[in-house]
PDB file of C-alpha atoms in Angstrom:
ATOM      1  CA  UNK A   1       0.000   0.000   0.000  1.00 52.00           C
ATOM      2  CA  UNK A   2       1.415   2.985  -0.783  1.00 51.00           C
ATOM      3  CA  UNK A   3       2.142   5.971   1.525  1.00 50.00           C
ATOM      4  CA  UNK A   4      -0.474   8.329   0.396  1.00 51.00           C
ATOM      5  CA  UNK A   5      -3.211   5.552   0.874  1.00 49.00           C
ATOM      6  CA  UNK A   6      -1.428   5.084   4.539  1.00 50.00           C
ATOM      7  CA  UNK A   7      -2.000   8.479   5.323  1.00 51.00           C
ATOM      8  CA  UNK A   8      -6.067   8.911   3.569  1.00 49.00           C
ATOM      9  CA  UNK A   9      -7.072   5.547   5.344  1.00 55.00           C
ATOM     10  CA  UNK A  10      -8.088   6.761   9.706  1.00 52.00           C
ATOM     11  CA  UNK A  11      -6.358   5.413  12.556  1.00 53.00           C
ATOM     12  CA  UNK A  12      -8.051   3.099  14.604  1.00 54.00           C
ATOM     13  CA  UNK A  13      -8.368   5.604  17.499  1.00 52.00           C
ATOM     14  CA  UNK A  14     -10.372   7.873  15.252  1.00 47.00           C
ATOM     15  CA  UNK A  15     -12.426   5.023  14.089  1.00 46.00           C
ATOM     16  CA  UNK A  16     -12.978   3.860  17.954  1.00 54.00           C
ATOM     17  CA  UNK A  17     -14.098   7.373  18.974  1.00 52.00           C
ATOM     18  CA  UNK A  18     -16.136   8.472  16.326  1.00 46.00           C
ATOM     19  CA  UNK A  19     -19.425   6.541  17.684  1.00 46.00           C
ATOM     20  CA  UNK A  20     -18.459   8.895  21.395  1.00 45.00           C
ATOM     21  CA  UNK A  21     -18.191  11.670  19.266  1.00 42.00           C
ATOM     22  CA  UNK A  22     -21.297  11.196  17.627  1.00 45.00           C
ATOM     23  CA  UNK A  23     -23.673  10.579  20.707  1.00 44.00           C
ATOM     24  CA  UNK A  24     -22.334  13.925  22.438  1.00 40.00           C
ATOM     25  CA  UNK A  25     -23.483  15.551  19.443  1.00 42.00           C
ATOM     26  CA  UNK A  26     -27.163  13.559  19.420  1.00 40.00           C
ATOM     27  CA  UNK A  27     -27.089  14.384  23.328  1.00 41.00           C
ATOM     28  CA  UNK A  28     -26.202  18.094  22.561  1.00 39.00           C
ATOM     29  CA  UNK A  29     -29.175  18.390  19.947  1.00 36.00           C
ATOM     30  CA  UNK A  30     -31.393  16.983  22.497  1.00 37.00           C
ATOM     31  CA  UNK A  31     -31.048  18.907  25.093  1.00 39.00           C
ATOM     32  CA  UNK A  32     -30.825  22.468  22.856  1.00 38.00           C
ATOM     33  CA  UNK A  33     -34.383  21.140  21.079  1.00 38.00           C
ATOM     34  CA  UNK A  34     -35.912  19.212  24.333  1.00 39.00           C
ATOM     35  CA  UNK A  35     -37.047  22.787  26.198  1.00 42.00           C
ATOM     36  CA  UNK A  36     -38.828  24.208  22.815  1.00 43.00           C
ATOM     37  CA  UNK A  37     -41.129  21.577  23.690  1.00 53.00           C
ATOM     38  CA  UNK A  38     -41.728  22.405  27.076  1.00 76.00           C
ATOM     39  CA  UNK A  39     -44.289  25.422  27.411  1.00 88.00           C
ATOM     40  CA  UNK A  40     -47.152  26.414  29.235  1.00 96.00           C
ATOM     41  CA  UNK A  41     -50.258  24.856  27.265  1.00 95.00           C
ATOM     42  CA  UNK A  42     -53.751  24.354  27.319  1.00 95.00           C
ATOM     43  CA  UNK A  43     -55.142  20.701  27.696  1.00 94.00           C
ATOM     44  CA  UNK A  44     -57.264  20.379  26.055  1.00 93.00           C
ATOM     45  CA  UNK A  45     -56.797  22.627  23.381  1.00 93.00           C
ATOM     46  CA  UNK A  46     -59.809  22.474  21.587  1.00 95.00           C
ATOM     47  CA  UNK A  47     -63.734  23.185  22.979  1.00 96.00           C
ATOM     48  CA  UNK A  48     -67.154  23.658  21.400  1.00 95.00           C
ATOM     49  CA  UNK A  49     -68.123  27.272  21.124  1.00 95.00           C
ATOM     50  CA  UNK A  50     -71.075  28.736  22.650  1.00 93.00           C
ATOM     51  CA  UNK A  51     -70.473  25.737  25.108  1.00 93.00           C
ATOM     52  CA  UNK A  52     -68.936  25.035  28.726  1.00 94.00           C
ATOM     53  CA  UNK A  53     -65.789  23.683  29.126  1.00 95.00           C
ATOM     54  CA  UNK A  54     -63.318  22.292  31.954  1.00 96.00           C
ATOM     55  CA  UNK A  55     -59.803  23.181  30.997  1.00 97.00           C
ATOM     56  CA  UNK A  56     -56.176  22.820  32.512  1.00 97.00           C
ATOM     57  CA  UNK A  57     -53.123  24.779  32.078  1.00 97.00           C
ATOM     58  CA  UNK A  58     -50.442  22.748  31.702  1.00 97.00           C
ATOM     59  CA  UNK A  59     -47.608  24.224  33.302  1.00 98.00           C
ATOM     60  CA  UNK A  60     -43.970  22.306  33.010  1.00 97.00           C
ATOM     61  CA  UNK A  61     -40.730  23.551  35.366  1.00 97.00           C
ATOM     62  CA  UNK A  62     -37.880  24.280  32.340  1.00 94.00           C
ATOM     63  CA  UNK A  63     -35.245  25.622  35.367  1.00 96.00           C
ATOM     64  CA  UNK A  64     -32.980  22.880  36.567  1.00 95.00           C
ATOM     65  CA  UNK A  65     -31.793  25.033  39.113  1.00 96.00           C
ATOM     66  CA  UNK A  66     -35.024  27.155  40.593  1.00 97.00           C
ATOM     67  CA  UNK A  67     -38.686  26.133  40.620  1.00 98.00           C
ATOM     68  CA  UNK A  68     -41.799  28.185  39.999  1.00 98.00           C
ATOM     69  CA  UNK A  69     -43.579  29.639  42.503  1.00 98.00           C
ATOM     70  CA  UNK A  70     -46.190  31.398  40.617  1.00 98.00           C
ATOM     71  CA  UNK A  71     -48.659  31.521  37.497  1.00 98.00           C
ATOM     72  CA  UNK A  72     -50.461  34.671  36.741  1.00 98.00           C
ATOM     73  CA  UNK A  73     -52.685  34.359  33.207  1.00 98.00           C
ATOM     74  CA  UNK A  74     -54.656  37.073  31.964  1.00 97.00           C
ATOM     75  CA  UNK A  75     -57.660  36.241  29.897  1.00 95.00           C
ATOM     76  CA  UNK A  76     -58.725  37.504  26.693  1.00 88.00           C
ATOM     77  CA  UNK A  77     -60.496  40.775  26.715  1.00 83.00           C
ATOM     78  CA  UNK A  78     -61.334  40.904  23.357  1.00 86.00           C
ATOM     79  CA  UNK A  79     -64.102  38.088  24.632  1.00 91.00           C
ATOM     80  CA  UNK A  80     -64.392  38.277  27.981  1.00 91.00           C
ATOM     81  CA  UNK A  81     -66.196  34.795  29.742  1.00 92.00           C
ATOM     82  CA  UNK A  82     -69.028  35.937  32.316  1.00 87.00           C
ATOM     83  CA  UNK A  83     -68.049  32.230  34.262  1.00 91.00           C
ATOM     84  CA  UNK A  84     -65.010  31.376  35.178  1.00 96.00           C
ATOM     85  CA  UNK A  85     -63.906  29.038  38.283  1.00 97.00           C
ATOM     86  CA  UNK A  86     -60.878  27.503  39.237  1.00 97.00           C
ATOM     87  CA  UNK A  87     -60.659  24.179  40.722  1.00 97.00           C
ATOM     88  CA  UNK A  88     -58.517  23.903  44.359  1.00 96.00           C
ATOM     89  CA  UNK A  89     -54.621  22.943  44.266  1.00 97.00           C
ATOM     90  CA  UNK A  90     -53.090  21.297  47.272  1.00 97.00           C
ATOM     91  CA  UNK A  91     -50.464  23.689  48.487  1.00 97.00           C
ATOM     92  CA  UNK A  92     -51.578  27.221  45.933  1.00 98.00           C
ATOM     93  CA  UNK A  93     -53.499  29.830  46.741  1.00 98.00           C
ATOM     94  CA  UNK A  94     -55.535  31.285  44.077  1.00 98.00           C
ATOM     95  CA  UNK A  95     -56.477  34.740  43.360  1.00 97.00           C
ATOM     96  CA  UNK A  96     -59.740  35.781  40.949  1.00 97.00           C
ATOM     97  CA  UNK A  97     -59.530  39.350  39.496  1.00 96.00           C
ATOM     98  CA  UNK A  98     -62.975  40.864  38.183  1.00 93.00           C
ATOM     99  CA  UNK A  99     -62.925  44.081  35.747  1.00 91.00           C
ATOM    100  CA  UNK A 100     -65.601  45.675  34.579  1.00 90.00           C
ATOM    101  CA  UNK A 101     -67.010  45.244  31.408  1.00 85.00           C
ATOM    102  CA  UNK A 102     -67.506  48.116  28.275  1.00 82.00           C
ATOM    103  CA  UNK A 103     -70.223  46.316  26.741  1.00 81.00           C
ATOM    104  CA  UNK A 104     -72.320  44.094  29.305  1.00 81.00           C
ATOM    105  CA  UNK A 105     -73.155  40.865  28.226  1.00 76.00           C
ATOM    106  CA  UNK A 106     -76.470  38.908  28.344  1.00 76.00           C
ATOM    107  CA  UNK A 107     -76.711  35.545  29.883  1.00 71.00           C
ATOM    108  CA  UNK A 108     -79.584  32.954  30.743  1.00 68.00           C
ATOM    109  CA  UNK A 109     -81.695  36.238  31.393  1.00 75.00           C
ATOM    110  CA  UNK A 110     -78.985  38.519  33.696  1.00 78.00           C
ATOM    111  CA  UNK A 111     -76.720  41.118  32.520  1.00 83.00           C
ATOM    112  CA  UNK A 112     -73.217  40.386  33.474  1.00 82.00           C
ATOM    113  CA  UNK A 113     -71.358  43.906  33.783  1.00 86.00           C
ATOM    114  CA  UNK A 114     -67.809  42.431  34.975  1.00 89.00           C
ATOM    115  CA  UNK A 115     -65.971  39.236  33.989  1.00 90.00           C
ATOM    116  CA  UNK A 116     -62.606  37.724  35.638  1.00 94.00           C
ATOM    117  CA  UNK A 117     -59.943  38.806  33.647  1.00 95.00           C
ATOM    118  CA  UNK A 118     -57.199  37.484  35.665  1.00 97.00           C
ATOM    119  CA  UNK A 119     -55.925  34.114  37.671  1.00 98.00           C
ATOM    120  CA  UNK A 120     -52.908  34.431  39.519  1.00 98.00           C
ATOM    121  CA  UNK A 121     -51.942  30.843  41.185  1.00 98.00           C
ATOM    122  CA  UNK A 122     -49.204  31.212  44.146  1.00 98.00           C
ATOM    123  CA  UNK A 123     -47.702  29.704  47.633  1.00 97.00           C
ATOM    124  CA  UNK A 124     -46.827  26.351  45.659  1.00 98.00           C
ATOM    125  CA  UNK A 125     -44.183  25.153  43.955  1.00 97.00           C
ATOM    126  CA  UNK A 126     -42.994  23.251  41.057  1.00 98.00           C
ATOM    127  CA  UNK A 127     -39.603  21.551  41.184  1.00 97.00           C
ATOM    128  CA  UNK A 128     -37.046  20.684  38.154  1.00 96.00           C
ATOM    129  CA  UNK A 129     -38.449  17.959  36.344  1.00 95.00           C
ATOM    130  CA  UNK A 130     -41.864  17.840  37.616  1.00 97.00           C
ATOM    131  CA  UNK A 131     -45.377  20.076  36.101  1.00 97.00           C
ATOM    132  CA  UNK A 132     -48.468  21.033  37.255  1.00 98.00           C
ATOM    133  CA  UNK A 133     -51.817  21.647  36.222  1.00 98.00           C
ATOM    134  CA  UNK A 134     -54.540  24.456  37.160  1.00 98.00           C
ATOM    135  CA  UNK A 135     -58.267  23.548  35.803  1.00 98.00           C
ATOM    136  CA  UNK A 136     -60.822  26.244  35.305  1.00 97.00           C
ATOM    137  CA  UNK A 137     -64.228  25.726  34.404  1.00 97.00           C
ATOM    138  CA  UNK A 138     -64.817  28.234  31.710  1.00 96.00           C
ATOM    139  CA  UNK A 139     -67.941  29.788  30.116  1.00 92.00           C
ATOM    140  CA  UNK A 140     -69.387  30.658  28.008  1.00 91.00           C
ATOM    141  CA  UNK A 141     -67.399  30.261  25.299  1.00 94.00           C
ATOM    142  CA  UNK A 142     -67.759  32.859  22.231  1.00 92.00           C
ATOM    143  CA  UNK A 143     -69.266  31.679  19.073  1.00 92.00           C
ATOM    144  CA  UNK A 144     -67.741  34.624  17.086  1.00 92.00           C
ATOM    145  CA  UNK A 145     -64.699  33.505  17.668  1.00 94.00           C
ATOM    146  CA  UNK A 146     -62.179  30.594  16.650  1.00 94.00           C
ATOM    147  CA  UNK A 147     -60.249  30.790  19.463  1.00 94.00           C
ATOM    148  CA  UNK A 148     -59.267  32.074  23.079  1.00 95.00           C
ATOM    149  CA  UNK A 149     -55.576  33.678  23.674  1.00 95.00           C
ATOM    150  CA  UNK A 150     -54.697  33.334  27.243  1.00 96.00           C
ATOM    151  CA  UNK A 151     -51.411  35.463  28.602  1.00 97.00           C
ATOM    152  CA  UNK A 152     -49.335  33.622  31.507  1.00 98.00           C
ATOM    153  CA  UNK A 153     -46.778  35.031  33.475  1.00 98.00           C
ATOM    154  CA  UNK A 154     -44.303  31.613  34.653  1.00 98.00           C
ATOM    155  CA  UNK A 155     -42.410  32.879  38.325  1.00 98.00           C
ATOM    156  CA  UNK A 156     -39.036  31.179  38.983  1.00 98.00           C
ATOM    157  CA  UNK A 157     -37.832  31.089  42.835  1.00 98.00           C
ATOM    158  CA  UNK A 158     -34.614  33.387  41.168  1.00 97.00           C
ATOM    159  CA  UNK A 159     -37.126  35.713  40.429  1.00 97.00           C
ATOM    160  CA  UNK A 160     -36.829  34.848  36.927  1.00 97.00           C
ATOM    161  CA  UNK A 161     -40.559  35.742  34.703  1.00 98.00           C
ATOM    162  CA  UNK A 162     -40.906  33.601  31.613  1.00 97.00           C
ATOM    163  CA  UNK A 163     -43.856  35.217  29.578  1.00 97.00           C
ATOM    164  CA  UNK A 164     -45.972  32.904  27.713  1.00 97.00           C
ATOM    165  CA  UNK A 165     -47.362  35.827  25.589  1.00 96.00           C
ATOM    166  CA  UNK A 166     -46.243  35.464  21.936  1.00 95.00           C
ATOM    167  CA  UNK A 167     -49.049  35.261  19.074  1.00 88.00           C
ATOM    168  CA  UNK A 168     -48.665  32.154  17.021  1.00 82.00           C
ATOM    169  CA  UNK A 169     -48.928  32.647  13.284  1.00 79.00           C
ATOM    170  CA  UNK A 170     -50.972  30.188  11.690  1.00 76.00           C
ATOM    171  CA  UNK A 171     -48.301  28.108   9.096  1.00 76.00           C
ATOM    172  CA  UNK A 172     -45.534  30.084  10.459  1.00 73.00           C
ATOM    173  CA  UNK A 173     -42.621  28.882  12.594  1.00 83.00           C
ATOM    174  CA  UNK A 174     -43.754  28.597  16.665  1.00 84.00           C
ATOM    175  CA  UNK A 175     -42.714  31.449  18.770  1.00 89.00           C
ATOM    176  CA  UNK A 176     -40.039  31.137  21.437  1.00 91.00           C
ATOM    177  CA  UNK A 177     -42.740  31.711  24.128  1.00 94.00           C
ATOM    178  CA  UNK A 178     -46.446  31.055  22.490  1.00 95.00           C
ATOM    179  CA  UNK A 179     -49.207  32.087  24.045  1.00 96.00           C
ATOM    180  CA  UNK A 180     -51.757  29.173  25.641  1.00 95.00           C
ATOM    181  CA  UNK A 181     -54.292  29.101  22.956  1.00 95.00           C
ATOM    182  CA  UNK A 182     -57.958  27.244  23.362  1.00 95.00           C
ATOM    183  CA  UNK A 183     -59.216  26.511  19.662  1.00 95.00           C
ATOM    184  CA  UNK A 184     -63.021  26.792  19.129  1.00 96.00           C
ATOM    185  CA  UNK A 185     -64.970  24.519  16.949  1.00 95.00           C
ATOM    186  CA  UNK A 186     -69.036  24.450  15.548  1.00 94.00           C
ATOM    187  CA  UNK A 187     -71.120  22.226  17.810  1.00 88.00           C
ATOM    188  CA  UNK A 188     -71.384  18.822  17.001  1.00 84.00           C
ATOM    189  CA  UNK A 189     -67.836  18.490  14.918  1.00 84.00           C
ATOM    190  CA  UNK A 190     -65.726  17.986  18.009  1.00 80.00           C
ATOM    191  CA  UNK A 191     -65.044  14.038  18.574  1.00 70.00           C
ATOM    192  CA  UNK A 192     -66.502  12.827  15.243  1.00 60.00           C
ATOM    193  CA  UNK A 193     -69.779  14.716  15.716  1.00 53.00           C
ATOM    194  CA  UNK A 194     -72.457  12.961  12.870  1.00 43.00           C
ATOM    195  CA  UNK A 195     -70.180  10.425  12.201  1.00 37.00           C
ATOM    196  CA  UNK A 196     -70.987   8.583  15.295  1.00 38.00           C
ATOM    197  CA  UNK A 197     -74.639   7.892  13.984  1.00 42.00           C
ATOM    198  CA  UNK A 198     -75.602   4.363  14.674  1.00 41.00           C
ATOM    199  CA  UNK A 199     -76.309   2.300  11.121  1.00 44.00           C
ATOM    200  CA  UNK A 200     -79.911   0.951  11.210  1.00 43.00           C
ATOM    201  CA  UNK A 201     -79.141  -1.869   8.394  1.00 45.00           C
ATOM    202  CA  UNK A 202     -75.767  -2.286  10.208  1.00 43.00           C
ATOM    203  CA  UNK A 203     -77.871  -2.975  13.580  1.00 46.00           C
ATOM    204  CA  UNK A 204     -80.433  -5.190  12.031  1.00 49.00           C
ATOM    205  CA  UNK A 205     -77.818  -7.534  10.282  1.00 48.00           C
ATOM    206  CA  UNK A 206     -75.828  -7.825  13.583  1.00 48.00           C
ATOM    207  CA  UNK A 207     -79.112  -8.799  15.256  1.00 50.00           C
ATOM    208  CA  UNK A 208     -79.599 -11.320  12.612  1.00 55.00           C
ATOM    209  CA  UNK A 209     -76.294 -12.940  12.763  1.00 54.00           C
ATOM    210  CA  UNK A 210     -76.842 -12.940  16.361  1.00 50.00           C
ATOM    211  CA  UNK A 211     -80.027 -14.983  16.101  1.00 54.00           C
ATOM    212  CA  UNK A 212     -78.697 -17.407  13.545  1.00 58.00           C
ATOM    213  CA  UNK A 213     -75.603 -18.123  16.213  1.00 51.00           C
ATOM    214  CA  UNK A 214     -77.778 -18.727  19.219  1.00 54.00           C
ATOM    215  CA  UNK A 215     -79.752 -21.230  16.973  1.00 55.00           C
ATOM    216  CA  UNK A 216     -76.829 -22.695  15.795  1.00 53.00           C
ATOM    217  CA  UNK A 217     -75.814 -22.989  19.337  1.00 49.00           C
ATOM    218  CA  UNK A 218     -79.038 -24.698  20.674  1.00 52.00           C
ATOM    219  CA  UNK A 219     -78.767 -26.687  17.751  1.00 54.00           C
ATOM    220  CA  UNK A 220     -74.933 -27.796  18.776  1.00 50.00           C
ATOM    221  CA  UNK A 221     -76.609 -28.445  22.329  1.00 50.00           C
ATOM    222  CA  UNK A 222     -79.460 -30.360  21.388  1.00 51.00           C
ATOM    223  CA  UNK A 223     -76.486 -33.217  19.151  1.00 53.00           C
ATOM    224  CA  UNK A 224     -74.294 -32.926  22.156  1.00 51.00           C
ATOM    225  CA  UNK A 225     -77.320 -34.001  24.072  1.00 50.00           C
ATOM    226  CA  UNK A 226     -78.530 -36.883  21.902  1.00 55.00           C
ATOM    227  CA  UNK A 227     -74.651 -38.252  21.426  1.00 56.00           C
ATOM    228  CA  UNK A 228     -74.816 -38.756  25.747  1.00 54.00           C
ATOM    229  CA  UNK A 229     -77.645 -40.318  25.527  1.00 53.00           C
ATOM    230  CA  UNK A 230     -76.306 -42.749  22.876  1.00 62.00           C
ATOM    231  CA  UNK A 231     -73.285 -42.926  24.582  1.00 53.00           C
ATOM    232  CA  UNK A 232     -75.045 -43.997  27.751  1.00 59.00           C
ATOM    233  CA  UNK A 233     -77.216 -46.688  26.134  1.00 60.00           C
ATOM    234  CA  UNK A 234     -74.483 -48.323  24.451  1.00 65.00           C
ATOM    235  CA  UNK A 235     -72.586 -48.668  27.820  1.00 56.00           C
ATOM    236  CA  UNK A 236     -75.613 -49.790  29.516  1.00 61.00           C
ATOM    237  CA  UNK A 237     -76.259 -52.449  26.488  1.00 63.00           C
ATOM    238  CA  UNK A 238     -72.575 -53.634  27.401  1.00 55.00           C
ATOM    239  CA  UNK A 239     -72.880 -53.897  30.964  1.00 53.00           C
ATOM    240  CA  UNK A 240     -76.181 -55.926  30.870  1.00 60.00           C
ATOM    241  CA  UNK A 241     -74.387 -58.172  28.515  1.00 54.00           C
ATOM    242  CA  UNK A 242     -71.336 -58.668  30.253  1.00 59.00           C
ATOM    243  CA  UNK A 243     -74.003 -59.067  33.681  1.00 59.00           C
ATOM    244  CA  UNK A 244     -75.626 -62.445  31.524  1.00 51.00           C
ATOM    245  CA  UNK A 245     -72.299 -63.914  30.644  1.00 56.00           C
ATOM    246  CA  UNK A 246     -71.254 -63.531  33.631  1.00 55.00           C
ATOM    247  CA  UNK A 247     -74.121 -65.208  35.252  1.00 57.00           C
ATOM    248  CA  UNK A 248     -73.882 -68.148  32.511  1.00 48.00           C
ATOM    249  CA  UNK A 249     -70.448 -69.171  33.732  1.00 50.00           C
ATOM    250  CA  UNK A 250     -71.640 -69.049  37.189  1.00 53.00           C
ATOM    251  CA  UNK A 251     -74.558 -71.161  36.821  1.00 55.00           C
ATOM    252  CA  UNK A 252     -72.062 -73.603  34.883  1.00 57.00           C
ATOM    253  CA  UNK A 253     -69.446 -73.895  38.137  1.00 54.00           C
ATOM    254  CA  UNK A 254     -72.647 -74.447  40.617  1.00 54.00           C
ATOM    255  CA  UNK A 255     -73.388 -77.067  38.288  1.00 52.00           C
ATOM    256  CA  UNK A 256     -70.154 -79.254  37.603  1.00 54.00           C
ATOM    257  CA  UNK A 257     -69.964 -79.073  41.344  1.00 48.00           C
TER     258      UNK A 257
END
């Protein structure tokens, strides 16, 4: 082999490190892309409109060195929700801010002249590596509208504020910090909607089939049935037999005696 081949072909330390080499990299990528994922959300993220809805905002720790102490999310104003509840969380205290409202809204009958436009969550903690999740009971929800922007405010123990508040662009690239977004759908498409109408010919020719295998299964009985009783015949038929022969040689021995 000649020397410029020699010097093209890698040593066998290269070759041995390469695959170490390699899963730093992958390892690197990971955890530069793994917090991206990792935002304050809303689960789930779709609901009818006009409707009621439970909701939960999903709030992960991204800190490996601090934990957060506080949410504070601001509702949209823009459509402001005359209900809005949140459910207890071992260990938080929550806080329900009211504003008034510059066009009342009407509502099984009342007019609602203030709305909560903020929920500020505190006194808890999240630690590294662990999330938590604050439900509201929202409505109701807007039907002139295809979706509810909520503004959060994440609180670090450093005193470090992380705010959830950028607009996502629909086909554009995701923000650094979106914005926890509720989509709104038309009544009756969410979870199939129509689709889940039953089949009427479906349902008769299931209760057809069902009928022809519970005859087929008496009919399996009944032969099981007969094929004892033959069964049972034949092995009495053998027994009484075997009962006269044996009495035959009996009779014979008495006899020679």
């Amino acid at each position: 082999m000649s020397k410029n081949a020699s010097r093209l072909r890698p040593s066998s330390a290269l070759l041995r490190r390469l695959p170490v080499v390699g899963g730093v990299a992958a390892g690197s990528l990971l955890l530069v892309a793994g917090p991206a994922f990792a935002h304050v959300s809303v689960q789930p993220g779709t609901a009818e409109k006009g409707g009621y809805s439970t909701i939960a905002l999903k709030v992960p720790n991204e800190k490996d060195n601090a934990s957060t102490v506080q949410l504070e999310l601001d509702l949209d104003p823009k459509h402001p929700l005359a209900s809005v509840m949140p459910q207890p969380v071992p260990g938080w205290d929550v806080k329900v801010e009211k504003s008034k409202l510059d066009k009342p809204l009407e509502m099984h009958g009342k007019t609602i002249t203030e709305a909560v436009t903020k929920v500020t969550w505190s006194g808890g903690k999240i630690d590294p590596g662990q999330f938590q999740q604050f439900a509201l009971s929202v409505g109701q929800l807007p039907t002139d509208a295809d979706e509810l922007v909520f503004k959060a405010l994440q609180t670090y123990s450093d005193n470090d504020v992380v705010r959830w508040i950028d607009a996502s662009k629909p086909g554009g690239e995701e923000p650094e910090h979106p914005a926890p977004t509720l989509k709104l759908v038309d009544k009756g498409t969410l979870n199939g909607g129509a689709a889940a109408k039953p089949d009427a010919k479906a349902g008769a020719k299931d209760a057809k089939d069902a009928k022809d295998e519970n005859a087929a299964a008496k009919d399996d009985q009944g032969d099981g049935t007969d094929t004892t009783a033959r069964v049972l015949g034949i092995v009495g038929i053998v027994v009484g037999v075997a009962g006269v022969a044996f009495g035959v040689v009996a009779g014979r021995r008495r006899t020679a005696a």
